[in-house]
Amino acid sequence: MQRRLAMAGVMVLLGCTAPAEPPSWRVMPLQRYAPHDGLAVVNQPDGYGLHIFLETDTSDPAICRPRWLPDPARLFNGNGTTPFSSGLATRGEFFAAVARKDVTKALQRELEALCKQRAPDARWLWTEPPRSEAEVVPVQLPALEQGELLTNPVDELERVEALLRNQPGL
């Protein structure tokens, strides 16, 4: 009896516990704003993972292709009934996830559906996701034109004060 108690005490002191649950690698659509615009990947134990935001490139009206955003959100409760995302996951996790065939097939399926929804007359063209930091291409946004820029608040305040000084009776 003492021997069993001693052995149990040693095991507790050594921190012997059951091995950690492996990730489920569950892959499922997880909508952000519209159908097919997000994909959830459970790549860690306890339902944690990635929420990959899906976007399309329709800069050429005849072609619709993926626009890769390699900065996914952190997925919570991925093995539960109501998964959600918050914060930011790492690019390394994104690269590891897109290296898996099941994730790539789900990305193709969701992105093609998103393209058909956003540009129904355009031809679908699959492009591989970036697999390393060196392959990431920053998204080029159109430059702002002068008419789209806000007025400098300091300049605007000076104009208002000048108008008030020159207006008698105000």
Coordinates of N, CA and C in Angstrom, one line a residue:
M1 N 0.8 -1.2 0.0 CA 0.0 0.0 0.0 C 0.9 1.3 0.0
Q2 N 1.9 1.2 0.9 CA 2.8 2.4 0.9 C 3.5 2.5 -0.4
R3 N 3.8 1.4 -1.0 CA 4.6 1.5 -2.3 C 3.7 2.2 -3.4
R4 N 2.4 1.8 -3.4 CA 1.5 2.5 -4.4 C 1.4 4.0 -4.1
L5 N 1.3 4.3 -2.9 CA 1.2 5.7 -2.5 C 2.4 6.5 -2.9
A6 N 3.6 5.9 -2.6 CA 4.8 6.5 -3.0 C 5.0 6.7 -4.5
M7 N 4.6 5.6 -5.2 CA 4.6 5.7 -6.7 C 3.7 6.8 -7.2
A8 N 2.5 6.9 -6.7 CA 1.5 7.9 -7.1 C 2.1 9.3 -6.8
G9 N 2.7 9.4 -5.6 CA 3.3 10.7 -5.3 C 4.5 11.1 -6.2
V10 N 5.3 10.1 -6.6 CA 6.4 10.4 -7.5 C 5.8 10.8 -8.9
M11 N 4.8 10.2 -9.3 CA 4.2 10.5 -10.6 C 3.6 11.9 -10.6
V12 N 3.0 12.3 -9.5 CA 2.4 13.7 -9.4 C 3.6 14.7 -9.4
L13 N 4.6 14.4 -8.7 CA 5.8 15.3 -8.6 C 6.5 15.5 -10.0
L14 N 6.5 14.4 -10.7 CA 7.2 14.4 -12.0 C 6.3 15.1 -13.1
G15 N 5.0 15.3 -12.7 CA 4.1 15.9 -13.7 C 3.6 14.9 -14.8
C16 N 3.5 13.7 -14.5 CA 3.1 12.7 -15.5 C 1.6 12.9 -15.7
T17 N 1.2 13.3 -16.9 CA -0.2 13.5 -17.2 C -0.4 12.8 -18.6
A18 N -1.7 12.8 -18.9 CA -2.0 12.2 -20.2 C -1.4 13.1 -21.3
P19 N -1.0 12.5 -22.5 CA -0.4 13.3 -23.5 C -1.5 14.3 -24.1
A20 N -1.0 15.4 -24.6 CA -1.8 16.5 -25.1 C -2.6 16.0 -26.3
E21 N -3.9 16.4 -26.4 CA -4.7 16.1 -27.5 C -4.1 16.6 -28.8
P22 N -4.0 15.8 -29.8 CA -3.4 16.4 -31.1 C -4.5 17.3 -31.8
P23 N -4.0 18.1 -32.7 CA -5.0 19.0 -33.4 C -5.9 18.1 -34.3
S24 N -7.1 18.5 -34.5 CA -8.1 17.7 -35.3 C -7.9 18.0 -36.8
W25 N -7.3 19.1 -37.1 CA -7.2 19.5 -38.5 C -8.5 19.6 -39.2
R26 N -9.5 20.0 -38.4 CA -10.9 20.2 -39.0 C -10.8 21.4 -39.9
V27 N -11.3 21.3 -41.1 CA -11.4 22.4 -42.1 C -12.8 22.6 -42.5
M28 N -13.3 23.9 -42.3 CA -14.7 24.2 -42.6 C -14.8 25.6 -43.0
P29 N -15.8 25.9 -43.9 CA -16.1 27.3 -44.2 C -16.5 28.1 -42.9
L30 N -16.0 29.3 -42.8 CA -16.4 30.1 -41.7 C -16.6 31.6 -42.2
Q31 N -17.8 31.9 -42.4 CA -18.2 33.2 -43.1 C -17.7 34.4 -42.2
R32 N -17.2 35.4 -42.9 CA -16.9 36.7 -42.3 C -18.1 37.6 -42.6
Y33 N -18.3 38.0 -43.8 CA -19.4 38.9 -44.2 C -20.3 38.3 -45.2
A34 N -19.8 37.5 -46.0 CA -20.6 36.8 -47.1 C -20.2 35.4 -47.2
P35 N -21.1 34.6 -47.8 CA -20.7 33.2 -48.0 C -19.4 33.0 -48.7
H36 N -18.6 32.0 -48.3 CA -17.4 31.6 -49.0 C -16.2 32.6 -48.8
D37 N -16.3 33.6 -47.9 CA -15.2 34.5 -47.7 C -14.3 34.2 -46.5
G38 N -14.4 33.0 -45.9 CA -13.5 32.6 -44.8 C -13.4 31.1 -44.7
L39 N -12.3 30.7 -44.2 CA -12.1 29.2 -44.0 C -11.4 29.0 -42.7
A40 N -12.0 28.2 -41.9 CA -11.4 27.8 -40.5 C -10.6 26.6 -40.6
V41 N -9.4 26.6 -40.0 CA -8.6 25.4 -39.9 C -8.1 25.2 -38.5
V42 N -8.5 24.1 -37.9 CA -8.1 23.8 -36.5 C -6.8 23.1 -36.5
N43 N -5.7 23.8 -36.2 CA -4.3 23.3 -36.3 C -3.7 23.2 -35.0
Q44 N -4.4 23.4 -33.9 CA -3.9 23.2 -32.5 C -4.8 22.4 -31.7
P45 N -4.4 21.9 -30.5 CA -5.3 21.2 -29.6 C -6.4 22.1 -29.1
D46 N -7.4 21.6 -28.6 CA -8.5 22.3 -27.9 C -9.3 23.3 -28.8
G47 N -9.2 23.0 -30.1 CA -10.1 23.8 -31.1 C -9.5 25.1 -31.5
Y48 N -8.2 25.4 -31.2 CA -7.6 26.6 -31.6 C -7.1 26.4 -33.0
G49 N -7.0 27.5 -33.8 CA -6.5 27.4 -35.1 C -6.5 28.7 -35.9
L50 N -6.8 28.7 -37.2 CA -6.7 29.8 -38.0 C -8.1 30.1 -38.7
H51 N -8.4 31.4 -38.9 CA -9.5 31.8 -39.7 C -8.9 32.6 -40.8
I52 N -8.8 31.9 -42.0 CA -8.2 32.5 -43.2 C -9.2 33.3 -43.9
F53 N -8.9 34.6 -44.1 CA -9.8 35.5 -44.8 C -9.6 35.3 -46.3
L54 N -10.6 35.1 -47.0 CA -10.5 34.9 -48.5 C -11.0 36.1 -49.2
E55 N -10.2 36.5 -50.2 CA -10.4 37.6 -51.1 C -10.2 37.2 -52.5
T56 N -10.7 38.0 -53.4 CA -10.6 37.8 -54.8 C -9.9 38.9 -55.5
D57 N -9.2 38.7 -56.6 CA -8.6 39.7 -57.4 C -9.3 39.7 -58.7
T58 N -10.0 40.8 -59.0 CA -10.8 41.0 -60.2 C -10.3 42.2 -60.9
S59 N -9.0 42.5 -60.8 CA -8.4 43.7 -61.5 C -8.6 43.6 -63.0
D60 N -8.5 42.3 -63.5 CA -8.8 42.1 -64.9 C -10.2 41.5 -64.9
P61 N -11.2 42.3 -65.5 CA -12.6 41.9 -65.5 C -12.8 40.5 -66.1
A62 N -11.9 40.0 -66.9 CA -12.2 38.7 -67.6 C -11.7 37.5 -66.7
I63 N -10.9 37.8 -65.6 CA -10.3 36.8 -64.8 C -10.6 37.1 -63.4
C64 N -10.9 36.0 -62.6 CA -11.1 36.1 -61.2 C -10.1 35.1 -60.5
R65 N -9.2 35.6 -59.7 CA -8.2 34.7 -59.0 C -8.2 35.1 -57.5
P66 N -7.5 34.2 -56.8 CA -7.4 34.5 -55.3 C -6.5 35.7 -55.1
R67 N -6.8 36.4 -54.1 CA -5.9 37.5 -53.5 C -5.5 37.0 -52.2
W68 N -4.2 36.6 -52.0 CA -3.8 36.0 -50.7 C -3.5 36.9 -49.6
L69 N -4.1 36.7 -48.5 CA -3.9 37.5 -47.3 C -3.3 36.6 -46.2
P70 N -2.0 36.5 -46.1 CA -1.3 35.5 -45.3 C -1.3 35.8 -43.8
D71 N -2.1 36.7 -43.3 CA -2.2 37.1 -41.9 C -3.6 36.7 -41.4
P72 N -3.8 35.4 -41.0 CA -5.1 34.9 -40.6 C -5.4 35.4 -39.2
A73 N -6.7 35.3 -38.8 CA -7.1 35.6 -37.5 C -7.0 34.3 -36.6
R74 N -7.0 34.5 -35.3 CA -6.9 33.3 -34.4 C -8.3 32.7 -34.3
L75 N -8.4 31.4 -34.5 CA -9.7 30.7 -34.4 C -9.8 30.2 -33.0
F76 N -11.0 30.3 -32.4 CA -11.4 29.8 -31.1 C -12.6 28.8 -31.3
N77 N -12.7 27.8 -30.4 CA -13.8 26.9 -30.4 C -14.0 26.2 -31.8
G78 N -12.9 25.9 -32.5 CA -13.0 25.3 -33.8 C -13.6 23.9 -33.8
N79 N -13.6 23.2 -32.7 CA -14.2 21.9 -32.7 C -15.6 21.9 -32.1
G80 N -16.0 23.1 -31.7 CA -17.3 23.3 -31.1 C -18.4 23.6 -32.1
T81 N -19.5 24.1 -31.5 CA -20.7 24.4 -32.4 C -20.7 25.8 -32.9
T82 N -20.0 26.7 -32.2 CA -20.0 28.1 -32.7 C -18.5 28.6 -32.7
P83 N -17.7 28.3 -33.7 CA -16.4 28.8 -33.8 C -16.4 30.3 -34.1
F84 N -15.4 31.0 -33.6 CA -15.3 32.4 -33.8 C -13.8 32.8 -33.9
S85 N -13.5 34.0 -34.3 CA -12.1 34.4 -34.4 C -11.9 35.8 -33.8
S86 N -10.7 36.0 -33.3 CA -10.3 37.2 -32.7 C -8.8 37.3 -32.7
G87 N -8.3 38.5 -32.9 CA -6.8 38.6 -32.9 C -6.1 38.1 -34.1
L88 N -4.9 37.9 -34.0 CA -4.0 37.5 -35.2 C -3.3 36.2 -34.9
A89 N -3.2 35.3 -35.9 CA -2.4 34.1 -35.8 C -1.1 34.5 -36.6
T90 N -0.2 33.5 -36.6 CA 1.1 33.8 -37.2 C 1.1 33.4 -38.7
R91 N 2.0 34.0 -39.4 CA 2.2 33.6 -40.8 C 2.7 32.2 -40.9
G92 N 3.6 31.8 -40.0 CA 4.1 30.5 -40.0 C 3.0 29.4 -40.0
E93 N 2.0 29.7 -39.2 CA 0.8 28.8 -39.1 C 0.1 28.8 -40.4
F94 N 0.0 29.9 -41.0 CA -0.7 30.0 -42.4 C 0.1 29.2 -43.4
F95 N 1.4 29.3 -43.4 CA 2.2 28.6 -44.4 C 2.1 27.1 -44.1
A96 N 2.1 26.6 -42.9 CA 2.0 25.2 -42.6 C 0.6 24.7 -43.0
A97 N -0.5 25.5 -42.8 CA -1.8 25.0 -43.1 C -2.0 24.9 -44.6
V98 N -1.5 25.9 -45.4 CA -1.7 25.8 -46.8 C -0.9 24.8 -47.5
A99 N 0.1 24.2 -46.8 CA 0.9 23.1 -47.3 C 0.1 21.8 -47.3
R100 N -1.0 21.7 -46.6 CA -1.8 20.5 -46.5 C -2.7 20.4 -47.7
K101 N -2.9 19.2 -48.3 CA -3.8 19.1 -49.4 C -5.2 19.3 -49.1
D102 N -5.7 18.9 -47.9 CA -7.1 19.1 -47.5 C -7.4 20.6 -47.4
V103 N -6.5 21.3 -46.9 CA -6.7 22.8 -46.8 C -6.7 23.4 -48.1
T104 N -5.8 23.0 -49.0 CA -5.7 23.6 -50.3 C -6.9 23.3 -51.1
K105 N -7.5 22.1 -51.0 CA -8.7 21.7 -51.8 C -9.9 22.6 -51.3
A106 N -10.0 22.8 -49.9 CA -11.0 23.6 -49.4 C -10.9 25.1 -49.8
L107 N -9.7 25.6 -49.9 CA -9.4 26.9 -50.3 C -9.9 27.1 -51.8
Q108 N -9.5 26.1 -52.6 CA -9.9 26.2 -54.0 C -11.4 26.2 -54.2
R109 N -12.1 25.3 -53.4 CA -13.5 25.2 -53.5 C -14.2 26.5 -53.1
E110 N -13.8 27.1 -51.9 CA -14.4 28.3 -51.4 C -14.1 29.5 -52.3
L111 N -12.8 29.6 -52.7 CA -12.5 30.8 -53.5 C -13.1 30.7 -54.9
E112 N -13.3 29.6 -55.5 CA -14.0 29.5 -56.8 C -15.5 29.9 -56.6
A113 N -16.1 29.5 -55.5 CA -17.5 29.9 -55.2 C -17.6 31.4 -55.0
L114 N -16.6 31.9 -54.3 CA -16.6 33.4 -54.0 C -16.4 34.2 -55.4
C115 N -15.6 33.7 -56.2 CA -15.4 34.3 -57.5 C -16.7 34.2 -58.4
K116 N -17.3 33.1 -58.4 CA -18.6 33.0 -59.1 C -19.6 34.0 -58.6
Q117 N -19.6 34.2 -57.3 CA -20.5 35.1 -56.6 C -20.2 36.6 -57.0
R118 N -18.9 36.9 -57.0 CA -18.5 38.3 -57.1 C -18.3 38.7 -58.6
A119 N -17.9 37.8 -59.4 CA -17.6 38.1 -60.9 C -18.1 36.9 -61.7
P120 N -19.4 36.7 -61.8 CA -20.0 35.6 -62.5 C -19.6 35.4 -63.9
D121 N -19.2 36.4 -64.6 CA -18.8 36.3 -66.0 C -17.3 36.1 -66.2
A122 N -16.5 36.2 -65.2 CA -15.1 36.1 -65.3 C -14.7 34.6 -65.2
R123 N -13.5 34.3 -65.8 CA -13.0 33.0 -65.8 C -12.2 32.8 -64.5
W124 N -12.4 31.6 -63.9 CA -11.8 31.3 -62.6 C -10.3 30.8 -62.9
L125 N -9.4 31.4 -62.2 CA -8.0 31.0 -62.4 C -7.4 30.8 -61.0
W126 N -7.0 29.6 -60.7 CA -6.4 29.3 -59.4 C -4.9 29.6 -59.4
T127 N -4.5 30.3 -58.4 CA -3.1 30.6 -58.1 C -2.7 30.0 -56.7
E128 N -1.6 29.4 -56.6 CA -1.2 28.8 -55.4 C -0.9 29.8 -54.3
P129 N -1.3 29.5 -53.1 CA -1.0 30.4 -52.0 C 0.5 30.5 -51.7
P130 N 0.9 31.6 -51.1 CA 2.4 31.7 -50.7 C 2.7 30.6 -49.7
R131 N 3.9 30.0 -49.8 CA 4.3 28.9 -48.9 C 5.4 29.4 -48.0
S132 N 5.9 30.6 -48.2 CA 7.0 31.1 -47.3 C 6.9 32.7 -47.4
E133 N 7.6 33.3 -46.5 CA 7.6 34.7 -46.4 C 8.1 35.4 -47.7
A134 N 9.1 34.7 -48.3 CA 9.6 35.2 -49.6 C 8.6 35.3 -50.7
E135 N 7.6 34.5 -50.6 CA 6.6 34.4 -51.7 C 5.4 35.4 -51.5
V136 N 5.4 36.0 -50.3 CA 4.2 36.9 -50.0 C 4.4 38.2 -50.9
V137 N 3.3 38.5 -51.6 CA 3.3 39.7 -52.4 C 2.4 40.7 -51.7
P138 N 2.9 41.9 -51.3 CA 2.0 42.9 -50.7 C 0.9 43.3 -51.6
V139 N -0.3 43.5 -51.0 CA -1.5 44.0 -51.8 C -1.2 45.4 -52.2
Q140 N -1.3 45.7 -53.5 CA -1.2 47.1 -54.0 C -2.6 47.7 -54.1
L141 N -2.8 48.7 -53.3 CA -4.0 49.4 -53.3 C -3.9 50.7 -54.2
P142 N -5.0 51.1 -54.8 CA -4.9 52.3 -55.7 C -4.5 53.5 -54.9
A143 N -3.7 54.4 -55.5 CA -3.3 55.6 -54.8 C -4.5 56.5 -54.6
L144 N -4.5 57.3 -53.5 CA -5.6 58.3 -53.3 C -5.3 59.5 -54.2
E145 N -6.4 60.0 -54.7 CA -6.4 61.2 -55.5 C -6.6 62.4 -54.6
Q146 N -6.2 63.6 -55.0 CA -6.4 64.8 -54.2 C -7.8 65.0 -53.7
G147 N -8.8 64.7 -54.5 CA -10.2 64.9 -54.1 C -10.6 64.0 -53.0
E148 N -9.9 62.9 -52.8 CA -10.3 61.9 -51.8 C -9.6 62.1 -50.5
L149 N -8.7 63.0 -50.4 CA -7.9 63.3 -49.2 C -8.7 64.3 -48.3
L150 N -8.5 64.1 -47.0 CA -9.1 65.0 -46.0 C -8.3 66.3 -45.9
T151 N -9.0 67.3 -45.6 CA -8.4 68.6 -45.3 C -7.6 68.5 -44.0
N152 N -6.4 69.2 -44.0 CA -5.6 69.2 -42.8 C -6.4 70.0 -41.8
P153 N -6.7 69.4 -40.6 CA -7.5 70.0 -39.6 C -7.0 71.4 -39.1
V154 N -5.7 71.5 -39.0 CA -5.0 72.7 -38.5 C -5.3 73.9 -39.5
D155 N -5.1 73.5 -40.8 CA -5.4 74.5 -41.9 C -6.9 74.9 -41.9
E156 N -7.8 74.0 -41.7 CA -9.2 74.3 -41.7 C -9.6 75.2 -40.5
L157 N -9.0 74.9 -39.3 CA -9.3 75.7 -38.2 C -8.8 77.2 -38.4
E158 N -7.6 77.3 -39.0 CA -7.1 78.7 -39.3 C -8.0 79.4 -40.2
R159 N -8.6 78.7 -41.2 CA -9.5 79.4 -42.2 C -10.8 79.8 -41.5
V160 N -11.3 78.9 -40.6 CA -12.5 79.3 -39.8 C -12.3 80.5 -39.0
E161 N -11.2 80.5 -38.2 CA -10.8 81.6 -37.4 C -10.7 82.9 -38.2
A162 N -10.0 82.8 -39.3 CA -9.9 84.0 -40.2 C -11.2 84.5 -40.6
L163 N -12.1 83.6 -41.0 CA -13.5 84.0 -41.4 C -14.2 84.7 -40.3
L164 N -14.1 84.2 -39.1 CA -14.8 84.8 -37.9 C -14.2 86.1 -37.6
R165 N -12.9 86.4 -37.7 CA -12.3 87.7 -37.4 C -12.8 88.7 -38.4
N166 N -13.0 88.3 -39.6 CA -13.4 89.3 -40.7 C -14.9 89.5 -40.8
Q167 N -15.7 88.8 -40.0 CA -17.1 89.0 -40.1 C -17.6 89.8 -38.9
P168 N -18.0 91.1 -39.1 CA -18.5 91.9 -38.0 C -19.9 91.4 -37.6
G169 N -20.2 91.4 -36.4 CA -21.5 91.1 -35.9 C -21.7 89.6 -35.6
L170 N -20.7 88.8 -35.7 CA -20.8 87.4 -35.4 C -20.4 87.1 -34.0

